Amino acid sequence: MPSYTAPIRDMQFVLHEMLDISRQEIPGYADLDADFTAAILEEAGKLSSGVLAPLNLTGDHQGCRLENEVVHTPEGFKAAFDQIREGGWTAIDVAEQYGGQGLPYLMHTAANEPMVSANMALNMYQGLTHGAYSAIHIHGSDEQKARWLPKLGSCEWTGTMNLTEPHCGTDLGLMRTKAVPQENGTYRISGQKIFISAGEHDMAENIVHLVLAKIPGGPEGIKGVSLFIVPKFLVNEDGSLGARNGVACGNLEEKMGIHGNATCVMNYDDAEGYLLGEAHKGMRAMFTMMNEARLGVGLQGWAQSEVAYQNALAYAKDRLQGRAVTGAKNPEGPADPLIVHPDIRRSLMDQKSFNEAARAFTYWGAMLIDRSHKAGDAEAEAMISLLTPIIKGFLTDKGFEMCVQAQQVFGGHGYIEDWGMSQFVRDARIAMIYEGANGVQALDLVGRKLAAQGGKPMMTLIEEIKVFCKENAEDADFARDFIEPLKSASKDMQQAAMFFMQNGMKDPNAALAGSSDFMNLMGHVCLGWTWARMAKAAQAGLDAGTGDRGFYETKLATGRYYMARQLPATKMHLARIESGAAPVMALEADAF
């Protein structure tokens, strides 16, 4: 059975040495000292390794089953979900007035990491609820907040988001689900939604669906979409549960992975619903949920890569196979362990260098969200908007790739279900698809985010990298290993952006044909910058002589690997971008 241990030392390094969170001028951050965050993360780690991880294979093998419109989750899931609730893990950043702990979103993100690594499918039930809580918290009326948020925050009730229909996914303007207004101010919701994660299950008293639908007579297309709160059970005035609403699970999807999470076809038949936010402004409210979910999905990509890496590393150290080309490293045994072989080292270094940078980059993204929401920082809001396609798209693309590399370390055993590596690969694969497929993330980045506010967020990012490079150019060794590669990659990013500016208007296909390459190019630059920042913090730790020399030296060596072996990919992506649309669009549709 696969194992998992939360990487607390690295998580703490990012929080306190790279991000220096307790000194940030963000409300609530002054209380986040190292002892406090360590206590939270260690307990999250214990729950994850001791309770959640042992259920991961169970969830994968048993899956969910639908009987009489009730979904039964895998054995042990309900008891584990009860422990998550009882420990207050669902309410870390829920407002205190609704029963939560009121901590920053960053702490929700960090505490969530080990739970995602340990059991991604189980964690999704609370993850989606958190998104529903956030959407109602920001866009709901006072009455709606009082009614729904305490139970959602505690996960006594869970939440979902309902967007996709059988005939429309990304193009939501085509949706047919309708919401007919009633004299009492409610709406009657009718239609069908598909791919609804956690749409029905047996682990909560009620399920609160956030449903996109069109009010008859409203504007055409996406401008006519509204968002509604539609509970599984109606709620009485005193807060008790009433009659069953007109919503039911019609089918469970059979999926490649995340078998322990119920992916449902949801049928709405004159279900009672309540408008959330303004009529015909549903996408504004839903994007509150989707943008948060996209950061969470990015985390899923590399959190699966982390647990896959941990198991690949253990296998590489234990499995005896062949001899090192430079001479036996295990002369008393029949063969040397796999880890002596350079190509195995390359694979493990690919995984390690990605995982650590992805963690730091995502935590920084969560800090930007806190800076935006808690401190009212418009620049931080613009920056996280720019970076969201990178966090979701690039980190899940690479996270899946790293899971495959970890599986490959096992050779034939990686293909056998009992070893668990197949599950990590299969579970990670969905992260590239849901919450906006990664091709759509790339289109959003190039088609919208680059030009947002006249390109100001992108120019701010470029300027921050330039300033960092100038401030750290005097240390010759640091400049050689980190600054020069980062400057070169950043120039590639700027050149690619300039290509889009010069060619995008006259030939839009030229920009869109290069969008996925640009997402990857920019992703590498962001992780390269993240590595440079981590390396600076690690060097400071070495210079301070804190006694953790091995950790800091390992951190620096891992960063050098990324800069030398991964960051040069920017040049390949630039060459592809500058080839324009012609090679991509050369064939007519019927020539394929």
Coordinates of C-alpha atoms in Angstrom, one line a residue:
M1 CA 0.0 0.0 0.0
P2 CA 1.3 3.5 -0.8
S3 CA 2.4 5.7 2.1
Y4 CA 2.3 9.4 2.6
T5 CA 4.0 11.8 5.0
A6 CA 3.3 15.5 5.0
P7 CA 6.4 17.5 4.1
I8 CA 6.1 19.8 7.1
R9 CA 9.7 21.1 7.0
D10 CA 9.3 22.3 3.4
M11 CA 5.9 23.7 4.0
Q12 CA 7.2 25.7 7.0
F13 CA 10.2 26.9 4.9
V14 CA 7.9 28.3 2.3
L15 CA 5.6 30.0 4.8
H16 CA 8.3 31.5 7.1
E17 CA 11.6 31.8 5.2
M18 CA 10.5 32.5 1.7
L19 CA 7.1 34.3 2.2
D20 CA 7.9 35.5 5.8
I21 CA 4.2 35.5 6.5
S22 CA 4.2 36.8 10.0
R23 CA 5.7 40.1 8.8
Q24 CA 3.3 40.7 6.0
E25 CA 1.0 43.6 6.3
I26 CA -2.1 41.5 5.8
P27 CA -4.9 41.3 8.4
G28 CA -4.5 38.1 10.4
Y29 CA -0.9 37.3 9.3
A30 CA 0.8 38.7 12.4
D31 CA -0.6 35.8 14.4
L32 CA 0.9 33.2 12.0
D33 CA 4.2 32.5 13.8
A34 CA 6.1 29.3 13.1
D35 CA 5.0 27.5 16.2
F36 CA 1.3 28.2 15.5
T37 CA 1.5 27.1 11.8
A38 CA 3.6 24.0 12.7
A39 CA 0.9 22.9 15.2
I40 CA -1.8 23.2 12.5
L41 CA 0.2 21.5 9.7
E42 CA 1.4 18.6 12.0
E43 CA -2.1 17.8 13.0
A44 CA -3.3 18.0 9.4
G45 CA -0.4 15.7 8.5
K46 CA -1.3 13.1 11.2
L47 CA -5.0 13.1 10.0
S48 CA -3.9 12.7 6.4
S49 CA -1.3 9.9 6.9
G50 CA -3.2 8.1 9.6
V51 CA -6.8 8.3 8.5
L52 CA -7.2 9.6 4.9
A53 CA -4.3 7.9 3.1
P54 CA -5.3 4.3 4.1
L55 CA -8.7 4.9 2.6
N56 CA -7.3 6.0 -0.8
L57 CA -7.0 2.6 -2.3
T58 CA -10.4 1.6 -0.8
G59 CA -12.1 4.5 -2.4
D60 CA -10.4 3.7 -5.8
H61 CA -11.4 0.0 -5.7
Q62 CA -14.9 0.3 -4.3
G63 CA -16.0 3.6 -5.8
C64 CA -19.5 5.0 -5.2
R65 CA -22.8 3.3 -5.9
L66 CA -26.2 4.7 -6.6
E67 CA -29.3 3.0 -5.1
N68 CA -32.8 4.6 -5.1
E69 CA -31.4 8.1 -5.8
V70 CA -29.0 7.8 -2.8
V71 CA -25.2 7.6 -3.5
H72 CA -23.3 5.4 -1.0
T73 CA -19.6 6.4 -0.6
P74 CA -16.8 3.9 -0.1
E75 CA -16.3 2.1 3.2
G76 CA -14.7 4.3 5.8
F77 CA -15.3 7.6 4.0
K78 CA -18.2 8.8 6.2
A79 CA -16.3 8.1 9.4
A80 CA -13.2 9.9 8.0
F81 CA -15.3 12.8 6.9
D82 CA -16.8 13.0 10.4
Q83 CA -13.2 13.4 11.7
I84 CA -12.5 16.1 9.3
R85 CA -15.6 18.0 10.4
E86 CA -15.0 17.4 14.1
G87 CA -11.4 18.7 13.8
G88 CA -12.6 22.0 12.3
W89 CA -10.6 21.4 9.2
T90 CA -13.4 22.5 6.9
A91 CA -13.7 25.9 8.7
I92 CA -10.1 27.1 9.0
D93 CA -10.8 30.3 7.1
V94 CA -14.5 30.5 7.6
A95 CA -15.6 33.7 9.3
E96 CA -15.9 33.5 13.0
Q97 CA -19.5 34.8 12.9
Y98 CA -20.4 31.7 11.0
G99 CA -18.6 29.3 13.3
G100 CA -15.2 29.2 11.7
Q101 CA -11.7 30.0 12.9
G102 CA -11.3 33.1 10.7
L103 CA -7.7 32.3 9.7
P104 CA -6.3 33.5 6.3
Y105 CA -7.0 31.6 3.1
L106 CA -3.3 30.7 3.0
M107 CA -3.7 28.5 6.0
H108 CA -6.7 26.8 4.5
T109 CA -4.5 26.1 1.4
A110 CA -1.5 24.8 3.4
A111 CA -3.6 22.6 5.7
N112 CA -5.5 21.3 2.6
E113 CA -2.3 20.1 0.9
P114 CA -1.7 17.0 2.9
M115 CA -5.4 16.0 2.7
V116 CA -5.3 16.3 -1.1
S117 CA -2.1 14.2 -1.3
A118 CA -3.5 11.6 1.0
N119 CA -7.0 11.2 -0.5
M120 CA -7.9 13.6 -3.3
A121 CA -11.4 12.0 -3.9
L122 CA -12.5 12.3 -0.3
N123 CA -11.1 15.8 0.1
M124 CA -13.2 17.0 -2.8
Y125 CA -16.4 16.8 -0.8
Q126 CA -15.2 19.6 1.5
G127 CA -13.3 21.4 -1.2
L128 CA -16.4 22.1 -3.3
T129 CA -18.3 23.1 -0.2
H130 CA -15.7 25.7 0.6
G131 CA -16.3 27.2 -2.9
A132 CA -20.0 27.3 -2.3
Y133 CA -19.5 29.0 1.0
S134 CA -17.2 31.6 -0.6
A135 CA -19.7 32.4 -3.4
I136 CA -22.6 32.9 -0.9
H137 CA -20.3 34.8 1.5
I138 CA -19.4 37.4 -1.2
H139 CA -22.6 37.6 -3.2
G140 CA -25.4 36.5 -0.8
S141 CA -27.9 38.6 1.1
D142 CA -27.6 38.8 4.9
E143 CA -30.5 36.4 5.2
Q144 CA -28.9 33.9 2.8
K145 CA -25.6 34.2 4.7
A146 CA -27.3 33.5 8.0
R147 CA -29.2 30.6 6.6
W148 CA -26.6 28.7 4.6
L149 CA -23.1 29.7 5.8
P150 CA -22.9 28.2 9.3
K151 CA -23.8 24.7 8.0
L152 CA -21.7 25.0 4.9
G153 CA -18.7 26.2 6.9
S154 CA -18.9 23.2 9.2
C155 CA -19.7 20.8 6.3
E156 CA -22.8 19.6 8.2
W157 CA -24.2 20.5 4.8
T158 CA -22.0 20.2 1.7
G159 CA -22.1 22.2 -1.5
T160 CA -21.7 21.8 -5.2
M161 CA -21.5 24.0 -8.4
N162 CA -23.7 23.1 -11.4
L163 CA -22.5 24.5 -14.7
T164 CA -22.2 21.9 -17.4
E165 CA -25.1 20.4 -19.4
P166 CA -25.0 17.5 -21.9
H167 CA -24.8 19.9 -24.8
C168 CA -22.6 22.7 -23.4
G169 CA -19.5 22.9 -21.3
T170 CA -17.2 25.9 -21.9
D171 CA -19.9 27.7 -23.9
L172 CA -22.3 28.2 -21.0
G173 CA -24.4 30.7 -23.0
L174 CA -26.0 27.6 -24.7
M175 CA -27.5 26.3 -21.5
R176 CA -31.1 25.2 -21.3
T177 CA -31.8 24.9 -17.6
K178 CA -34.5 27.5 -16.8
A179 CA -35.6 29.3 -13.6
V180 CA -39.2 30.4 -13.6
P181 CA -39.9 33.2 -11.1
Q182 CA -42.7 32.7 -8.5
E183 CA -44.9 35.2 -6.8
N184 CA -43.2 34.5 -3.4
G185 CA -39.8 35.5 -4.8
T186 CA -38.5 32.0 -5.3
Y187 CA -37.8 30.3 -8.6
R188 CA -38.6 26.9 -10.1
I189 CA -35.5 25.3 -11.5
S190 CA -35.8 22.7 -14.3
G191 CA -33.1 21.1 -16.4
Q192 CA -30.2 18.7 -16.3
K193 CA -26.6 19.2 -15.2
I194 CA -23.7 16.7 -15.7
F195 CA -20.3 16.1 -14.2
I196 CA -21.4 17.4 -10.8
S197 CA -18.8 16.4 -8.3
A198 CA -20.2 15.4 -4.9
G199 CA -23.7 16.0 -6.3
E200 CA -25.2 13.3 -4.1
H201 CA -23.7 11.3 -1.2
D202 CA -24.5 9.9 2.2
M203 CA -22.0 12.0 4.3
A204 CA -24.1 15.1 5.0
E205 CA -27.6 16.0 6.1
N206 CA -28.2 18.3 3.2
I207 CA -26.5 19.3 -0.1
V208 CA -26.7 22.9 -1.3
H209 CA -26.4 23.1 -5.1
L210 CA -25.3 26.4 -6.8
V211 CA -27.0 26.1 -10.1
L212 CA -26.6 28.3 -13.3
A213 CA -29.9 28.7 -15.1
K214 CA -31.7 31.2 -17.4
I215 CA -34.7 33.3 -16.3
P216 CA -37.2 33.3 -19.3
G217 CA -37.2 36.6 -21.1
G218 CA -33.7 37.5 -20.1
P219 CA -30.8 38.5 -22.4
E220 CA -29.5 35.9 -24.9
G221 CA -26.3 33.9 -24.3
I222 CA -24.1 34.2 -21.4
K223 CA -25.5 37.6 -20.4
G224 CA -28.8 35.9 -19.5
V225 CA -27.4 33.4 -17.0
S226 CA -28.3 33.7 -13.3
L227 CA -27.1 31.7 -10.2
F228 CA -29.4 30.0 -7.8
I229 CA -29.2 28.3 -4.4
V230 CA -31.0 25.0 -4.7
P231 CA -30.9 22.7 -1.6
K232 CA -31.5 18.9 -1.7
F233 CA -33.9 19.4 1.3
L234 CA -35.8 22.6 1.8
V235 CA -35.0 24.5 5.0
N236 CA -37.7 25.6 7.4
E237 CA -37.8 29.0 9.0
D238 CA -36.3 27.6 12.3
G239 CA -33.4 26.1 10.3
S240 CA -34.6 22.5 10.5
L241 CA -34.8 20.4 7.3
G242 CA -38.1 20.2 5.5
A243 CA -39.4 18.4 2.4
R244 CA -37.3 16.9 -0.3
N245 CA -36.7 19.4 -3.1
G246 CA -37.2 18.5 -6.8
V247 CA -33.6 17.6 -7.4
A248 CA -32.2 14.1 -7.7
C249 CA -29.1 12.2 -9.0
G250 CA -30.1 10.4 -12.2
N251 CA -26.8 8.6 -12.8
L252 CA -23.2 8.2 -11.6
E253 CA -20.5 8.6 -14.2
E254 CA -17.9 5.8 -14.5
K255 CA -14.6 7.6 -14.6
M256 CA -10.9 7.1 -15.1
G257 CA -10.1 8.2 -11.6
I258 CA -11.3 9.8 -8.4
H259 CA -13.6 6.9 -8.0
G260 CA -14.3 7.8 -4.4
N261 CA -16.0 11.0 -5.4
A262 CA -19.5 10.9 -6.8
T263 CA -19.7 12.5 -10.2
C264 CA -23.4 12.9 -10.8
V265 CA -26.0 13.6 -13.5
M266 CA -28.4 16.0 -11.6
N267 CA -32.0 16.3 -12.7
Y268 CA -33.9 19.4 -11.6
D269 CA -37.7 19.1 -11.8
D270 CA -39.4 22.3 -10.7
A271 CA -37.0 22.5 -7.8
E272 CA -37.3 25.5 -5.5
G273 CA -34.3 27.8 -5.8
Y274 CA -33.2 31.2 -4.6
L275 CA -31.5 33.9 -6.7
L276 CA -27.9 34.5 -5.5
G277 CA -26.7 37.9 -6.5
E278 CA -28.3 39.8 -9.3
A279 CA -30.4 38.4 -12.0
H280 CA -28.6 37.8 -15.3
K281 CA -25.2 38.3 -13.4
G282 CA -24.7 34.6 -12.5
M283 CA -21.3 34.3 -14.0
R284 CA -19.9 37.0 -11.8
A285 CA -21.0 35.1 -8.7
M286 CA -20.0 31.7 -10.1
F287 CA -16.5 32.9 -11.0
T288 CA -15.9 33.6 -7.3
M289 CA -16.3 29.9 -6.8
M290 CA -14.5 28.9 -10.0
N291 CA -11.4 31.0 -9.5
E292 CA -11.0 29.7 -6.0
A293 CA -11.6 26.2 -7.3
R294 CA -8.9 26.7 -10.0
L295 CA -6.3 27.4 -7.4
G296 CA -7.5 24.3 -5.5
V297 CA -7.3 22.2 -8.7
G298 CA -3.7 23.5 -9.4
L299 CA -2.9 22.3 -5.9
Q300 CA -4.4 18.9 -6.7
G301 CA -2.1 18.5 -9.6
W302 CA 1.1 18.9 -7.7
A303 CA -0.2 17.4 -4.4
Q304 CA -0.7 14.1 -6.3
S305 CA 2.7 14.5 -7.8
E306 CA 4.1 14.9 -4.2
V307 CA 2.6 11.6 -2.9
A308 CA 3.6 9.8 -6.1
Y309 CA 7.2 11.2 -5.7
Q310 CA 7.4 10.0 -2.1
N311 CA 6.5 6.5 -3.1
A312 CA 8.8 6.5 -6.1
L313 CA 11.7 7.7 -4.0
A314 CA 11.1 4.9 -1.4
Y315 CA 11.0 2.3 -4.2
A316 CA 14.1 3.7 -5.9
K317 CA 16.0 3.4 -2.6
D318 CA 14.7 -0.1 -1.9
R319 CA 14.6 -1.9 -5.2
L320 CA 17.8 -3.6 -6.3
Q321 CA 18.4 -3.5 -10.0
G322 CA 21.7 -3.6 -11.9
R323 CA 25.0 -2.0 -10.9
A324 CA 26.1 1.7 -10.9
V325 CA 28.3 2.3 -13.9
T326 CA 31.0 3.8 -11.7
G327 CA 31.3 0.8 -9.5
A328 CA 29.1 -1.2 -7.0
K329 CA 27.4 1.0 -4.4
N330 CA 25.9 -2.1 -2.6
P331 CA 28.8 -4.6 -2.8
E332 CA 27.4 -6.9 -0.2
G333 CA 24.1 -7.3 -2.1
P334 CA 23.3 -8.9 -5.5
A335 CA 22.6 -5.5 -7.1
D336 CA 22.5 -1.8 -6.4
P337 CA 19.4 0.2 -5.6
L338 CA 17.7 1.9 -8.5
I339 CA 18.6 5.4 -7.2
V340 CA 22.2 5.0 -8.2
H341 CA 21.3 5.2 -11.9
P342 CA 21.6 8.6 -13.4
D343 CA 18.3 8.4 -15.3
I344 CA 16.4 7.5 -12.2
R345 CA 18.1 10.4 -10.5
R346 CA 17.0 12.7 -13.4
S347 CA 13.4 11.5 -13.0
L348 CA 13.4 12.0 -9.2
M349 CA 15.0 15.4 -9.6
D350 CA 12.4 16.4 -12.1
Q351 CA 9.7 15.5 -9.7
K352 CA 11.3 17.0 -6.6
S353 CA 12.2 20.3 -8.2
F354 CA 8.7 20.7 -9.7
N355 CA 6.9 19.8 -6.5
E356 CA 8.8 22.2 -4.2
A357 CA 8.4 25.1 -6.7
A358 CA 4.7 24.4 -7.3
R359 CA 4.1 24.4 -3.5
A360 CA 5.8 27.7 -3.0
F361 CA 4.1 29.3 -6.1
T362 CA 0.6 28.2 -5.0
Y363 CA 1.2 29.4 -1.4
W364 CA 2.2 32.7 -2.8
G365 CA -1.0 32.8 -5.0
A366 CA -3.0 32.1 -1.8
M367 CA -1.2 35.0 -0.1
L368 CA -2.2 37.2 -3.0
I369 CA -5.8 36.3 -2.5
D370 CA -5.5 37.2 1.1
R371 CA -3.8 40.5 0.2
S372 CA -6.7 41.2 -2.2
H373 CA -9.6 40.1 0.0
K374 CA -8.3 41.1 3.5
A375 CA -6.2 44.2 2.6
G376 CA -8.2 45.5 -0.4
D377 CA -5.1 45.4 -2.6
A378 CA -6.2 45.9 -6.2
E379 CA -2.8 45.1 -7.5
A380 CA -2.7 41.8 -5.8
E381 CA -6.2 41.1 -7.2
A382 CA -4.9 41.8 -10.7
M383 CA -1.8 39.7 -10.2
I384 CA -3.7 36.6 -9.0
S385 CA -6.1 37.0 -11.9
L386 CA -3.2 36.9 -14.3
L387 CA -1.6 33.9 -12.6
T388 CA -4.7 31.8 -12.1
P389 CA -4.4 30.1 -15.5
I390 CA -0.8 29.3 -14.7
I391 CA -1.6 27.8 -11.3
K392 CA -4.5 25.7 -12.8
G393 CA -3.2 24.9 -16.2
F394 CA 0.6 24.6 -16.0
L395 CA 0.7 23.0 -12.6
T396 CA -1.8 20.4 -13.4
D397 CA -0.1 19.6 -16.8
K398 CA 3.2 19.2 -15.1
G399 CA 1.7 17.5 -12.0
F400 CA 0.3 14.8 -14.2
E401 CA 3.5 14.4 -16.1
M402 CA 5.4 14.0 -12.8
C403 CA 2.9 11.4 -11.6
V404 CA 3.7 9.4 -14.8
Q405 CA 7.4 9.8 -14.2
A406 CA 7.0 8.5 -10.6
Q407 CA 5.0 5.5 -12.0
Q408 CA 7.8 4.8 -14.5
V409 CA 10.3 4.4 -11.6
F410 CA 8.4 1.3 -10.6
G411 CA 8.8 -0.3 -14.0
G412 CA 6.2 -3.1 -14.4
H413 CA 5.0 -2.7 -10.8
G414 CA 3.9 0.8 -11.6
Y415 CA 1.3 -0.7 -13.9
I416 CA -0.1 -3.0 -11.2
E417 CA -2.9 -1.7 -9.2
D418 CA -1.7 -3.1 -5.8
W419 CA 1.2 -0.6 -5.8
G420 CA -1.1 2.4 -6.1
M421 CA 0.9 4.4 -8.6
S422 CA -1.8 3.9 -11.3
Q423 CA -4.3 5.6 -9.0
F424 CA -2.1 8.7 -8.6
V425 CA -1.8 9.0 -12.4
R426 CA -5.5 8.5 -13.0
D427 CA -6.6 10.8 -10.2
A428 CA -4.2 13.6 -11.4
R429 CA -5.5 13.4 -14.9
I430 CA -8.9 15.0 -14.2
A431 CA -7.2 18.1 -12.8
M432 CA -6.1 19.0 -16.4
I433 CA -9.8 18.9 -17.5
Y434 CA -12.2 20.1 -14.9
E435 CA -12.7 23.7 -13.8
G436 CA -11.9 24.8 -17.3
A437 CA -9.8 22.4 -19.5
N438 CA -6.2 23.5 -19.7
G439 CA -6.5 24.6 -23.4
V440 CA -9.2 27.0 -22.2
Q441 CA -6.9 28.2 -19.4
A442 CA -4.3 29.0 -22.1
L443 CA -6.8 30.8 -24.3
D444 CA -7.9 32.8 -21.2
L445 CA -4.3 33.7 -20.4
V446 CA -3.4 34.9 -23.9
G447 CA -6.8 36.2 -25.1
R448 CA -7.9 38.0 -21.9
K449 CA -5.4 38.1 -19.1
L450 CA -2.3 39.4 -21.0
A451 CA -4.2 42.5 -22.2
A452 CA -6.2 43.1 -19.0
Q453 CA -5.9 46.7 -17.7
G454 CA -3.8 47.6 -20.7
G455 CA -1.3 44.9 -19.9
K456 CA -0.5 46.4 -16.5
P457 CA -0.5 43.1 -14.4
M458 CA 1.9 41.5 -16.9
M459 CA 4.2 44.5 -16.9
T460 CA 4.1 44.5 -13.1
L461 CA 5.2 40.8 -13.1
I462 CA 8.0 41.5 -15.5
E463 CA 9.1 44.5 -13.5
E464 CA 9.2 42.5 -10.2
I465 CA 11.4 39.9 -11.8
K466 CA 13.7 42.6 -13.2
V467 CA 14.0 44.2 -9.8
F468 CA 14.7 40.9 -8.1
C469 CA 17.4 40.2 -10.7
K470 CA 19.1 43.6 -10.2
E471 CA 19.0 43.3 -6.4
N472 CA 20.7 39.9 -6.5
A473 CA 23.2 40.4 -9.3
E474 CA 26.2 41.1 -7.1
D475 CA 26.7 37.6 -5.7
A476 CA 28.6 35.9 -8.5
D477 CA 27.7 32.3 -7.7
F478 CA 24.0 33.1 -7.1
A479 CA 23.9 35.2 -10.3
R480 CA 25.4 32.4 -12.3
D481 CA 23.1 29.7 -11.0
F482 CA 19.8 31.6 -10.6
I483 CA 19.8 35.2 -11.9
E484 CA 21.2 34.6 -15.4
P485 CA 18.9 31.7 -16.2
L486 CA 15.9 33.6 -14.9
K487 CA 16.8 36.7 -16.9
S488 CA 17.1 34.7 -20.0
A489 CA 13.8 32.9 -19.5
S490 CA 12.1 36.2 -18.7
K491 CA 13.3 37.7 -21.9
D492 CA 11.8 34.7 -23.8
M493 CA 8.5 35.4 -22.1
Q494 CA 8.6 39.1 -23.0
Q495 CA 9.6 38.3 -26.6
A496 CA 6.6 35.8 -26.8
A497 CA 4.2 38.5 -25.4
M498 CA 5.6 41.0 -28.0
F499 CA 4.9 38.5 -30.8
F500 CA 1.3 38.3 -29.7
M501 CA 1.0 42.1 -29.6
Q502 CA 2.5 42.5 -33.0
N503 CA 0.6 39.7 -34.7
G504 CA -2.5 39.0 -32.7
M505 CA -4.7 41.7 -34.2
K506 CA -4.0 41.0 -37.8
D507 CA -3.9 37.2 -37.4
P508 CA -5.7 36.1 -34.2
N509 CA -4.9 32.5 -35.0
A510 CA -1.2 33.3 -34.6
A511 CA -1.8 34.1 -30.9
L512 CA -4.2 31.3 -30.2
A513 CA -2.0 28.7 -31.9
G514 CA 0.7 29.6 -29.4
S515 CA -1.5 29.9 -26.3
S516 CA -0.6 26.5 -24.7
D517 CA 3.1 27.1 -25.4
F518 CA 2.9 30.5 -23.8
M519 CA 1.1 29.1 -20.7
N520 CA 4.0 26.6 -20.4
L521 CA 6.6 29.2 -21.1
M522 CA 5.2 31.6 -18.5
G523 CA 4.7 28.7 -16.1
H524 CA 8.4 27.9 -16.3
V525 CA 9.4 31.5 -15.7
C526 CA 7.1 31.7 -12.7
L527 CA 8.6 28.6 -11.2
G528 CA 12.1 29.8 -12.1
W529 CA 11.4 33.0 -10.2
T530 CA 10.0 31.0 -7.4
W531 CA 13.1 28.9 -7.2
A532 CA 15.3 32.0 -7.2
R533 CA 13.4 33.4 -4.3
M534 CA 13.6 30.1 -2.4
A535 CA 17.3 29.9 -3.1
K536 CA 17.8 33.3 -1.7
A537 CA 15.9 32.2 1.5
A538 CA 17.9 29.0 1.7
Q539 CA 21.2 30.9 1.3
A540 CA 20.1 33.2 4.1
G541 CA 19.4 30.1 6.3
L542 CA 22.9 28.8 5.6
D543 CA 24.5 32.1 6.3
A544 CA 22.6 32.3 9.6
G545 CA 24.0 29.0 10.7
T546 CA 20.7 27.8 12.1
G547 CA 21.9 24.2 12.2
D548 CA 19.7 22.9 9.3
R549 CA 22.5 22.9 6.9
G550 CA 21.5 19.7 5.1
F551 CA 18.1 21.0 4.3
Y552 CA 19.4 24.3 2.9
E553 CA 22.1 22.7 0.8
T554 CA 19.6 20.2 -0.6
K555 CA 17.2 23.1 -1.4
L556 CA 19.9 25.0 -3.3
A557 CA 21.0 21.9 -5.3
T558 CA 17.4 21.2 -6.2
G559 CA 16.9 24.8 -7.4
R560 CA 20.1 24.6 -9.5
Y561 CA 18.7 21.5 -11.1
Y562 CA 15.5 23.3 -12.1
M563 CA 17.3 26.3 -13.5
A564 CA 19.7 24.1 -15.5
R565 CA 17.4 21.3 -16.7
Q566 CA 13.8 22.7 -16.8
L567 CA 14.0 26.4 -17.3
P568 CA 15.6 26.2 -20.8
A569 CA 12.3 24.8 -22.0
T570 CA 11.2 28.5 -22.5
K571 CA 13.3 28.6 -25.6
M572 CA 11.5 25.6 -27.2
H573 CA 8.2 27.2 -26.4
L574 CA 9.3 30.6 -27.8
A575 CA 10.3 28.9 -31.1
R576 CA 7.0 27.2 -31.4
I577 CA 5.1 30.5 -30.7
E578 CA 7.1 32.4 -33.3
S579 CA 6.3 29.8 -35.9
G580 CA 2.9 31.4 -36.0
A581 CA -0.4 29.8 -37.1
A582 CA 0.7 28.5 -40.5
P583 CA 2.0 25.1 -39.4
V584 CA -1.0 24.6 -37.1
M585 CA -3.7 25.6 -39.6
A586 CA -2.1 24.2 -42.7
L587 CA -4.6 21.3 -43.2
E588 CA -8.2 21.8 -44.1
A589 CA -10.6 20.1 -41.7
D590 CA -11.4 17.3 -44.1
A591 CA -7.7 16.5 -44.5
F592 CA -7.3 15.1 -41.0

